mmCIF file of C-alpha atoms and ligand atoms in Angstrom:
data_model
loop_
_atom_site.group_PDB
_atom_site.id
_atom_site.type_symbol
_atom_site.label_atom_id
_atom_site.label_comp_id
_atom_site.label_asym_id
_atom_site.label_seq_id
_atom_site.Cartn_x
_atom_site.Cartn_y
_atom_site.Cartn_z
ATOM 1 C CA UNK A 1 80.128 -9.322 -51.699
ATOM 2 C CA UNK A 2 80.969 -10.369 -55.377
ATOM 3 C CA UNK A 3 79.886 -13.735 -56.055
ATOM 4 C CA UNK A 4 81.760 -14.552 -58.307
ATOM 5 C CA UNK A 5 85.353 -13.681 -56.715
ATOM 6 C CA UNK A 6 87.416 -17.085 -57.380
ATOM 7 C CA UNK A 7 90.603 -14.548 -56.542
ATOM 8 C CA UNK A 8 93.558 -17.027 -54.948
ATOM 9 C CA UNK A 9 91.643 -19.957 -55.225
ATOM 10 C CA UNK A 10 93.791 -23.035 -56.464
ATOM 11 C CA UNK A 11 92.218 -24.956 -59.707
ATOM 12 C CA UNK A 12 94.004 -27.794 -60.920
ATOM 13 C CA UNK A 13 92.881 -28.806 -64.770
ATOM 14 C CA UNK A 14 93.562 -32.031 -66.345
ATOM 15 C CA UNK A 15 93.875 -31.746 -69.714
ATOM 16 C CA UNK A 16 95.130 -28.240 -69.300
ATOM 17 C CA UNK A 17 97.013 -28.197 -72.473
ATOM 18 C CA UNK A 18 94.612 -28.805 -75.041
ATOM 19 C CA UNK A 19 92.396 -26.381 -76.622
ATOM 20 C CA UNK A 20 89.289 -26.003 -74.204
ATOM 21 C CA UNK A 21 91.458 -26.446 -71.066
ATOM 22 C CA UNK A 22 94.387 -24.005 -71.834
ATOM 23 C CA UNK A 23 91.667 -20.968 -72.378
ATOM 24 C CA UNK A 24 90.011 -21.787 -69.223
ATOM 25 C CA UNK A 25 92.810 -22.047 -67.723
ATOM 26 C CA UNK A 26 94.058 -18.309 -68.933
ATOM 27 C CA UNK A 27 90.205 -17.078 -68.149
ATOM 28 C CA UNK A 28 90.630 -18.306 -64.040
ATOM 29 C CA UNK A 29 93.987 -17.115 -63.888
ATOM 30 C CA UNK A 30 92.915 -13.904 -65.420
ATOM 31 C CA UNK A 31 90.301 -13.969 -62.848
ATOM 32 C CA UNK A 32 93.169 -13.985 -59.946
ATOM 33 C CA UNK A 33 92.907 -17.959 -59.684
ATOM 34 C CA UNK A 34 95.836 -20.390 -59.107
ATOM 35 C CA UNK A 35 96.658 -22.685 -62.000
ATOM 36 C CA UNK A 36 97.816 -25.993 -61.654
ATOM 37 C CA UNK A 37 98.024 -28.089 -64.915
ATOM 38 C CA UNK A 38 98.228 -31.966 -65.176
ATOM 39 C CA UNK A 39 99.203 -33.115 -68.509
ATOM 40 C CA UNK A 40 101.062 -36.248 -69.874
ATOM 41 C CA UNK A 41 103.968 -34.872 -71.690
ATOM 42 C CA UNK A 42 106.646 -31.994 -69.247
ATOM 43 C CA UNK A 43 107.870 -29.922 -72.861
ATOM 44 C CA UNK A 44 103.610 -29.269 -73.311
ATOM 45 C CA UNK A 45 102.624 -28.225 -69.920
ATOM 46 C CA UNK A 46 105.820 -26.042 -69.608
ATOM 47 C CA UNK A 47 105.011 -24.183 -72.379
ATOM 48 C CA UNK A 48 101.407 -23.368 -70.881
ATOM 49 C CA UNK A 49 102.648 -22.545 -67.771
ATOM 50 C CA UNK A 50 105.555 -20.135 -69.628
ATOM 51 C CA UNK A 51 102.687 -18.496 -71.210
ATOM 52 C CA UNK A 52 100.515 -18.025 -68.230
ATOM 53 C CA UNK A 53 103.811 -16.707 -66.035
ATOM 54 C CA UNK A 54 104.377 -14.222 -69.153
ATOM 55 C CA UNK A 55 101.128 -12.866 -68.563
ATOM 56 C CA UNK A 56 101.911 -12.376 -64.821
ATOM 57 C CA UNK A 57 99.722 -15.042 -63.551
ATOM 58 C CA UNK A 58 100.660 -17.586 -61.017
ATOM 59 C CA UNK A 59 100.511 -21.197 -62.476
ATOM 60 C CA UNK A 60 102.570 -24.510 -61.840
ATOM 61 C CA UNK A 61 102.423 -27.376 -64.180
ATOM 62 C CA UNK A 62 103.159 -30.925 -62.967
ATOM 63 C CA UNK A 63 102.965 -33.971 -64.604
ATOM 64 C CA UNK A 64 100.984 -36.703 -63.805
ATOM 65 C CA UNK A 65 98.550 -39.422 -65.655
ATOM 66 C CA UNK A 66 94.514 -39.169 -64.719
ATOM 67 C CA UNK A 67 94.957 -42.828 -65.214
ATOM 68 C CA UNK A 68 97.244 -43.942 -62.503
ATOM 69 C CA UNK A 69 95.923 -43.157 -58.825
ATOM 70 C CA UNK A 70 99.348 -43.191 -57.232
ATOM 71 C CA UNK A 71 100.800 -40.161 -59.851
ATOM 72 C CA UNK A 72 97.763 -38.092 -59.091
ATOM 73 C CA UNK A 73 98.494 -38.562 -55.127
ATOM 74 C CA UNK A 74 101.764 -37.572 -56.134
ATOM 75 C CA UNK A 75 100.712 -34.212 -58.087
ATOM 76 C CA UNK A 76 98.538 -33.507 -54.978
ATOM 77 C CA UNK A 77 101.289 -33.968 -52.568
ATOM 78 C CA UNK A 78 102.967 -31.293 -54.497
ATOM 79 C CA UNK A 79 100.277 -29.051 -54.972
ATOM 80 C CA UNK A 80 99.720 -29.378 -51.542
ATOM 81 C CA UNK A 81 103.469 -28.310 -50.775
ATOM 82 C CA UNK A 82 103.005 -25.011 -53.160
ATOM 83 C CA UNK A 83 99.649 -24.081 -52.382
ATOM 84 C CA UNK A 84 98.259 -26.053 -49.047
ATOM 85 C CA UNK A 85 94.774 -26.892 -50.982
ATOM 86 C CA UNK A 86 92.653 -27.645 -53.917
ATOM 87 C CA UNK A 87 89.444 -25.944 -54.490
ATOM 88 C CA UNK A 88 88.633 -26.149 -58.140
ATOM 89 C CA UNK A 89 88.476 -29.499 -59.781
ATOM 90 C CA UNK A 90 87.887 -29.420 -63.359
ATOM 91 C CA UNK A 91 88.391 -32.776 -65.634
ATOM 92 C CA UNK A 92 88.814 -31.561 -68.778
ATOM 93 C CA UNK A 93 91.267 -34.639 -70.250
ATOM 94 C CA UNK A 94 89.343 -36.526 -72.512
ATOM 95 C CA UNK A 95 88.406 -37.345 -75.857
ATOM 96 C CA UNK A 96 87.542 -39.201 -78.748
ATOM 97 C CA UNK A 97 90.118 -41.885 -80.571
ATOM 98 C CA UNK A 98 89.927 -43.223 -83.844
ATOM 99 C CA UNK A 99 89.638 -47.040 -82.709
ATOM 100 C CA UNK A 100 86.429 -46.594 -81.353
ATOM 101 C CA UNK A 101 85.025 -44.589 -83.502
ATOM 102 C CA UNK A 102 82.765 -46.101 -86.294
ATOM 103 C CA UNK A 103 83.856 -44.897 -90.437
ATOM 104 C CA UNK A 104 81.417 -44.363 -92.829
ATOM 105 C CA UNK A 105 82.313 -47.818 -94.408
ATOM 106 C CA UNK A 106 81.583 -49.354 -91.026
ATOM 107 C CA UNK A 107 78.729 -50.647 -89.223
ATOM 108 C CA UNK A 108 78.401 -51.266 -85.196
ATOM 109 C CA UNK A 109 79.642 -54.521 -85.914
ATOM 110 C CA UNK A 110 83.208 -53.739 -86.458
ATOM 111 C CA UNK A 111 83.762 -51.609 -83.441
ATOM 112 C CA UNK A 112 87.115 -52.708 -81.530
ATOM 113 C CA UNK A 113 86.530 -53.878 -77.786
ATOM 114 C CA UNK A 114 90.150 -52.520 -76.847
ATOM 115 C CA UNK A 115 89.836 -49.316 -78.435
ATOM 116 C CA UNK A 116 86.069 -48.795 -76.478
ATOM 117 C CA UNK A 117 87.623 -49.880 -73.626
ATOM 118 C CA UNK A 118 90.612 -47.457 -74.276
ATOM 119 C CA UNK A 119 88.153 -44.448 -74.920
ATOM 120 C CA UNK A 120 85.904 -45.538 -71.768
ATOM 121 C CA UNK A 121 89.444 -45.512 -69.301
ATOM 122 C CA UNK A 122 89.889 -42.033 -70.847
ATOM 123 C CA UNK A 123 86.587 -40.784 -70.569
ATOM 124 C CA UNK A 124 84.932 -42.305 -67.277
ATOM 125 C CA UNK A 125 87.858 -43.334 -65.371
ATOM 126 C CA UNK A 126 89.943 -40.590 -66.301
ATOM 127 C CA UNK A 127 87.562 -38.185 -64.566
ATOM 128 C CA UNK A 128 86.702 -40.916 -61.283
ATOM 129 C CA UNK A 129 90.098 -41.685 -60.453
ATOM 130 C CA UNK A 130 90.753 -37.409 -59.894
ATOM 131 C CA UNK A 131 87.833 -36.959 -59.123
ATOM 132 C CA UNK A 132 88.559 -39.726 -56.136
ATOM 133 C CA UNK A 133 91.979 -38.276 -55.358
ATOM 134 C CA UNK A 134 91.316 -34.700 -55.034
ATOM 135 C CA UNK A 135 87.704 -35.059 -53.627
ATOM 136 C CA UNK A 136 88.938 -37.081 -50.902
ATOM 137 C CA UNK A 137 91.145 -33.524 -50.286
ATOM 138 C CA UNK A 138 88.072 -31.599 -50.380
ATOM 139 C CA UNK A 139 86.162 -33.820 -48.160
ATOM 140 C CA UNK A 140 88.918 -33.143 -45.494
ATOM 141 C CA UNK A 141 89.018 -29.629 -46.112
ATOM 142 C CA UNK A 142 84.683 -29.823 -46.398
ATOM 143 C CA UNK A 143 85.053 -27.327 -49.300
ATOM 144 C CA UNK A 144 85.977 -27.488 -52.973
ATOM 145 C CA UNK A 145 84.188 -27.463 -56.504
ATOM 146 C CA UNK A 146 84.727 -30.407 -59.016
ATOM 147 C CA UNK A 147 83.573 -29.524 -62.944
ATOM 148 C CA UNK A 148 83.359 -32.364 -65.120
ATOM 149 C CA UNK A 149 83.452 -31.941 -69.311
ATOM 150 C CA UNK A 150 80.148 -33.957 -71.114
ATOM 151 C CA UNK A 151 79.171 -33.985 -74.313
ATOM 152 C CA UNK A 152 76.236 -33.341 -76.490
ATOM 153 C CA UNK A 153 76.591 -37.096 -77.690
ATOM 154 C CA UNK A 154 75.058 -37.714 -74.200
ATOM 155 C CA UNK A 155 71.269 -37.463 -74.387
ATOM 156 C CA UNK A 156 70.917 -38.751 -78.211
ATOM 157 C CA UNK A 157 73.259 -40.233 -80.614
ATOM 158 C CA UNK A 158 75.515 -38.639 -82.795
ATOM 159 C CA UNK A 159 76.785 -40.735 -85.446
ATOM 160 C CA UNK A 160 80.211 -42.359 -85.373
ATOM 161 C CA UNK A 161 81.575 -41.729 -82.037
ATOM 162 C CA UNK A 162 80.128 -44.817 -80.150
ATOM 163 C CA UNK A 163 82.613 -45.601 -77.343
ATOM 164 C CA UNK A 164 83.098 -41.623 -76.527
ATOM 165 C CA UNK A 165 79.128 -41.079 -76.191
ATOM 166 C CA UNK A 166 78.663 -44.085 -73.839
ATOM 167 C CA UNK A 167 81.647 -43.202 -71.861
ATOM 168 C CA UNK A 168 80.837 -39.396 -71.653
ATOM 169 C CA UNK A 169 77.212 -40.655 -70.567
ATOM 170 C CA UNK A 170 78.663 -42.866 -67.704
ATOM 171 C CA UNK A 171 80.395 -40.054 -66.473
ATOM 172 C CA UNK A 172 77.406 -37.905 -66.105
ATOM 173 C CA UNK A 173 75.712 -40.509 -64.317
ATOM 174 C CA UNK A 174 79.253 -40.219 -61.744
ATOM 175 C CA UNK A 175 78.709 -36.012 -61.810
ATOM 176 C CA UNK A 176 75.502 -36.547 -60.166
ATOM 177 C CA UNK A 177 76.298 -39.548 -58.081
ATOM 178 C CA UNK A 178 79.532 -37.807 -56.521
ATOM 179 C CA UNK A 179 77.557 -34.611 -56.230
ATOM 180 C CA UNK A 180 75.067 -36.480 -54.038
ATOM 181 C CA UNK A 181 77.932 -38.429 -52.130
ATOM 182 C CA UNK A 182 79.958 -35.359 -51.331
ATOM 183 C CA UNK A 183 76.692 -33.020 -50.183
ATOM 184 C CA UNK A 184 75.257 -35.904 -48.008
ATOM 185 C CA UNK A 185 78.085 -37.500 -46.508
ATOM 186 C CA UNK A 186 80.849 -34.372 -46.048
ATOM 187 C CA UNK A 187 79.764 -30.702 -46.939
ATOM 188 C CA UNK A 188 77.178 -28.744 -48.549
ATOM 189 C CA UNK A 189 79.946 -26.674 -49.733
ATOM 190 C CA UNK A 190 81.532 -29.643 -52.252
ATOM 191 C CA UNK A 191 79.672 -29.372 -55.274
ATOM 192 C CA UNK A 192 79.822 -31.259 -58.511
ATOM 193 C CA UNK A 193 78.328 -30.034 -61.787
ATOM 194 C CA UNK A 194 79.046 -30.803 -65.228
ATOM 195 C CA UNK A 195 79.338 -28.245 -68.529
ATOM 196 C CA UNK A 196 78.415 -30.176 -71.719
ATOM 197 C CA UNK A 197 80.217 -28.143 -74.631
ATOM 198 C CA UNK A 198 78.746 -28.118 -77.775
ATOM 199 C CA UNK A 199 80.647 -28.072 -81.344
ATOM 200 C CA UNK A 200 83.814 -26.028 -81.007
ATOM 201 C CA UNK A 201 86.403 -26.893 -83.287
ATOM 202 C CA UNK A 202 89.954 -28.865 -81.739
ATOM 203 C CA UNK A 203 92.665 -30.867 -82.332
ATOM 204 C CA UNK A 204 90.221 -33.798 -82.100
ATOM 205 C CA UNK A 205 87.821 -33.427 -84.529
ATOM 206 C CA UNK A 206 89.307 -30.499 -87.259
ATOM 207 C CA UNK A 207 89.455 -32.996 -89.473
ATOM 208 C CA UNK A 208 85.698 -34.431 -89.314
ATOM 209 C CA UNK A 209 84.803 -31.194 -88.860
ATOM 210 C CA UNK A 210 86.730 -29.228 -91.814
ATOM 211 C CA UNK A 211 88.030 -30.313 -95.334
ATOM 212 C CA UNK A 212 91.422 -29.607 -96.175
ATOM 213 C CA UNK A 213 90.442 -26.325 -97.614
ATOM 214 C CA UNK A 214 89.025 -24.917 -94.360
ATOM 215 C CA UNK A 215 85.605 -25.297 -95.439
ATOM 216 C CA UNK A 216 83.069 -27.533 -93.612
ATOM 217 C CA UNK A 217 82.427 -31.019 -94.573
ATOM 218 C CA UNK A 218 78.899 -32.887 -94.572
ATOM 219 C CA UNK A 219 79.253 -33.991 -91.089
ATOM 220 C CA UNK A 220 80.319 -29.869 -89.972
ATOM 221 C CA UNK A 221 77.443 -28.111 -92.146
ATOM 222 C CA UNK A 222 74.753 -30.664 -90.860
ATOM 223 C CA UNK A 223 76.213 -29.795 -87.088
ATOM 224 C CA UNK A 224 75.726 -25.826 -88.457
ATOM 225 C CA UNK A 225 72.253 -26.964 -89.441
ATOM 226 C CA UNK A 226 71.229 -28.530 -86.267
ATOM 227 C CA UNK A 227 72.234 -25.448 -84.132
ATOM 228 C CA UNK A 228 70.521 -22.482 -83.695
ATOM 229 C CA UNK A 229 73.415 -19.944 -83.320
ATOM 230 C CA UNK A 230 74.526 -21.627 -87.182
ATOM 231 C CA UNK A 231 77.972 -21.308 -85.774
ATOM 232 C CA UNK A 232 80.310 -23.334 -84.057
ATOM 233 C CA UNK A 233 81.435 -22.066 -80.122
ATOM 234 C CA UNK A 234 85.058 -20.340 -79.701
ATOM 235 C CA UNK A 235 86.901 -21.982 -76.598
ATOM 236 C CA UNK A 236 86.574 -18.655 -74.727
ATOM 237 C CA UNK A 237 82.835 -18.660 -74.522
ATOM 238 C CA UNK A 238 83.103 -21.773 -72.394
ATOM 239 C CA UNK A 239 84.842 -19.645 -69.903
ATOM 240 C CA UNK A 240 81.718 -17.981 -68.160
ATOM 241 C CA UNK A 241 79.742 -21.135 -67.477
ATOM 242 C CA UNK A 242 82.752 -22.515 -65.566
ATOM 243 C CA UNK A 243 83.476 -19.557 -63.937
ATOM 244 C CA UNK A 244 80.045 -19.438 -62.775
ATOM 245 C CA UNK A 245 79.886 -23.294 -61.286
ATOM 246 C CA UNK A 246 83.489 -22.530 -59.975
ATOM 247 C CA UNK A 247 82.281 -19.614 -58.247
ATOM 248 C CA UNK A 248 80.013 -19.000 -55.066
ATOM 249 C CA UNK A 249 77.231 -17.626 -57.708
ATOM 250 C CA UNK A 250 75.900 -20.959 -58.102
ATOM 251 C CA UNK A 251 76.563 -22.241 -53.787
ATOM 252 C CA UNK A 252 73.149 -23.749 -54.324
ATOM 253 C CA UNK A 253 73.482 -25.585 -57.553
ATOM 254 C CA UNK A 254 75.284 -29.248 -57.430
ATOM 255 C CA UNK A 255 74.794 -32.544 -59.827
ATOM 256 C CA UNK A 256 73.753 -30.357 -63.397
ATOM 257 C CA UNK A 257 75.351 -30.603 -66.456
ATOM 258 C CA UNK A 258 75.097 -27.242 -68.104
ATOM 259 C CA UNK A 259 75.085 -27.277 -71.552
ATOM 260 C CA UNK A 260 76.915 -24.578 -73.697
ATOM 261 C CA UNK A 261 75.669 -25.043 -77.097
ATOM 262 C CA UNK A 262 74.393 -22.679 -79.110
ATOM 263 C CA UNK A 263 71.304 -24.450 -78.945
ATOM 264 C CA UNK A 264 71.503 -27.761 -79.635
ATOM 265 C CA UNK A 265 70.267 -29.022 -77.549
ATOM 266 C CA UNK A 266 67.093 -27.480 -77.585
ATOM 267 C CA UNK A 267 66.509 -27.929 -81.068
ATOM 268 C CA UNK A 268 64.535 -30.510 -83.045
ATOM 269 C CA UNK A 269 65.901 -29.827 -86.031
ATOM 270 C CA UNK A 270 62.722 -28.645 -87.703
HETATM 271 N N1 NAD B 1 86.045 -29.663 -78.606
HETATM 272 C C1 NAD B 1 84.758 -29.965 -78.504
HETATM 273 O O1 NAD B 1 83.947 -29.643 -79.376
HETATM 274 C C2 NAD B 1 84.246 -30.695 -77.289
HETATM 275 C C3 NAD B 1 82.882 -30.899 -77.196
HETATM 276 C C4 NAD B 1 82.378 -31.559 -76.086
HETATM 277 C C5 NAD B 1 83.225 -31.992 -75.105
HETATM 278 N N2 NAD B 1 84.568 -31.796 -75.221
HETATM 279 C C6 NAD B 1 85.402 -32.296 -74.137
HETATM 280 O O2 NAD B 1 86.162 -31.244 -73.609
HETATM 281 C C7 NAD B 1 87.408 -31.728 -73.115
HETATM 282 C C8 NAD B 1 88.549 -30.956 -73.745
HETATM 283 O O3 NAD B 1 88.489 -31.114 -75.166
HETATM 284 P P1 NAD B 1 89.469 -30.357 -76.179
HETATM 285 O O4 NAD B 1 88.691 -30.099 -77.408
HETATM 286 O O5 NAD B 1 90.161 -29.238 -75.478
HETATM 287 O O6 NAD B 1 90.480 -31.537 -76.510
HETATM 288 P P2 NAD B 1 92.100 -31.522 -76.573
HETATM 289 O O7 NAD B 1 92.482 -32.785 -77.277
HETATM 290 O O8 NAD B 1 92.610 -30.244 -77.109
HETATM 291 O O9 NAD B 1 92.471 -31.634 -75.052
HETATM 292 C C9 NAD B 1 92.288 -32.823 -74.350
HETATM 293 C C10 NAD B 1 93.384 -32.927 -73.324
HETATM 294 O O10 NAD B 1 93.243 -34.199 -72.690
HETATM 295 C C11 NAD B 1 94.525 -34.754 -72.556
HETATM 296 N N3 NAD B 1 94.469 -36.208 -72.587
HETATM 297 C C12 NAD B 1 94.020 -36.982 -73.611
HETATM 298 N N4 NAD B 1 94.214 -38.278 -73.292
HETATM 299 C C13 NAD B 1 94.756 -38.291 -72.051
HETATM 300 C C14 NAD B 1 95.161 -39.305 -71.167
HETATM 301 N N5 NAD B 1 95.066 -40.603 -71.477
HETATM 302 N N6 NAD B 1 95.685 -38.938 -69.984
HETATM 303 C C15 NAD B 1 95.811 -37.655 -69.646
HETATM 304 N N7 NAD B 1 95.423 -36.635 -70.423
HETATM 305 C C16 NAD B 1 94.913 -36.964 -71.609
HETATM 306 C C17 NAD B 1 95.325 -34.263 -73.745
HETATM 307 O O11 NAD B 1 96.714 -34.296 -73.479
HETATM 308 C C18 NAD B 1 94.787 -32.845 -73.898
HETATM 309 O O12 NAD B 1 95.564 -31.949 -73.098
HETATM 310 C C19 NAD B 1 87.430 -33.229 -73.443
HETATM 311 O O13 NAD B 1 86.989 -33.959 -72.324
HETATM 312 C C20 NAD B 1 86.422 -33.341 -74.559
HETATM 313 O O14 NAD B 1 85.855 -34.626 -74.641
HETATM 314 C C21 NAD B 1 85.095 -31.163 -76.293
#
């Protein structure tokens, strides 16, 4: 038995288009899974699904907003049509904005309520509410796998981004409390777990990460400095830990958050 066959099981991503998401989504298909993207904008997810169907894999893209319960019933009405389940979960939408984010000409005392609240929707709701809609699939088919996306800002603070930390650590505190719901109350085979990704460069934060030049600013070498590997991670090395928690190689393991890091978290800094 290989434990880590996920071969025709059907994962639907959030967030599928952007940088972590689209690679895991080309590892699991590569794997034999069934990938269903939700994004916000049609012209985006089509061209991830294009690429996936180039590469021979099967994929369908719908779109839908984590934000609204009634479009995510929708996409899972449909996915339900193409593929008659869900058994991967993984809320990878999120993110940092700029709003809620506090400059270096800033103090606590100018954050903006609507922008925190913005970032905390994203963040917290935006993995609850699918969370919600496609566990409640998985607690009627008393099987399925949900993989949440932390944060290193989690367990101690990390300058600037206030409202993303505090809404990334709410939404560990949901990982394990929906692990715990779905075990005791419908199936020891729903699990919950969490990956919390280190430094790996995106769309998000190139630009606090890098100067114009390519080189690293303050903020990126001092990141270097504090891990152990001295490099930032690649998207595709978050591939195995989710394959793993996707997979029945970890049937016994529910309510972590796994970090992949480089070491970060492990290290004082001295
Ligand atoms: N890149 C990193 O270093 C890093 C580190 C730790 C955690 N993460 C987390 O990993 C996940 C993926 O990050 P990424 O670097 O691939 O970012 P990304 O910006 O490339 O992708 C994020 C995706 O979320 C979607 N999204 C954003 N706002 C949305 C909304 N309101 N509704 C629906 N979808 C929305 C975007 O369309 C995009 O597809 C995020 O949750 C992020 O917080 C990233």
């Amino acid at each position: 038995m290989n434990l880590f066959n996920i071969k025709d099981k059907v994962a639907v991503i959030t967030g599928g288009t952007g940088v972590l998401g689209s690679s895991i989504a080309e590892h699991l298909a590569a794997s034999g899974a069934k990938i269903v993207i939700l994004g916000r904008n049609q012209e985006t997810i089509d061209q991830s699904i294009s690429t996936l169907k180039e590469n021979g894999y099967e994929a369908l893209g719908i779109a839908a907003d984590i934000l609204n319960k009634k479009s995510l019933e929708a996409a899972r009405e449909k996915i339900i049509y193409h593929y008659g389940k869900v058994d991967i979960l993984l809320n990878a939408a999120g993110g940092n904005m700029p709003g809620a984010t506090i400059t270096d000409e800033q103090t606590i005392f100018d954050l903006s309520m609507d922008a925190f609240q913005t970032v905390t929707d994203l963040n917290l709701n935006g993995t609850v509410l699918p969370s919600i809609v496609f566990g409640e699939l998985m607690a009627q088919q008393k099987e399925g796998v949900i993989v949440n996306f932390s944060s290193m800002t989690v367990e101690r603070a990390v300058t600037r981004v206030v409202g993303y930390s505090a809404s990334k650590a709410g939404m560990e505190n949901f990982t394990r409390w929906m692990a715990v719901e779905m075990a005791t109350k419908f199936s020891d085979k729903i699990r919950v777990n969490a990956i919390a990704p280190g430094f790996f460069i995106g769309n998000q934060n190139r630009k606090l990460l890098t100067n114009e030049d390519g080189s690293y600013s303050q903020r990126g070498h001092s990141i270097i400095n504090n891990t152990p590997m001295k490099r930032f991670g690649e998207a595709n090395e978050l591939a195995g830990a989710i394959h793993f928690l996707c997979s029945d190689a970890s049937q016994f393991i529910t309510g972590i958050v796994l970090p992949v890091d480089g070491g970060f978290s492990a290290f004082s800094g001295v």
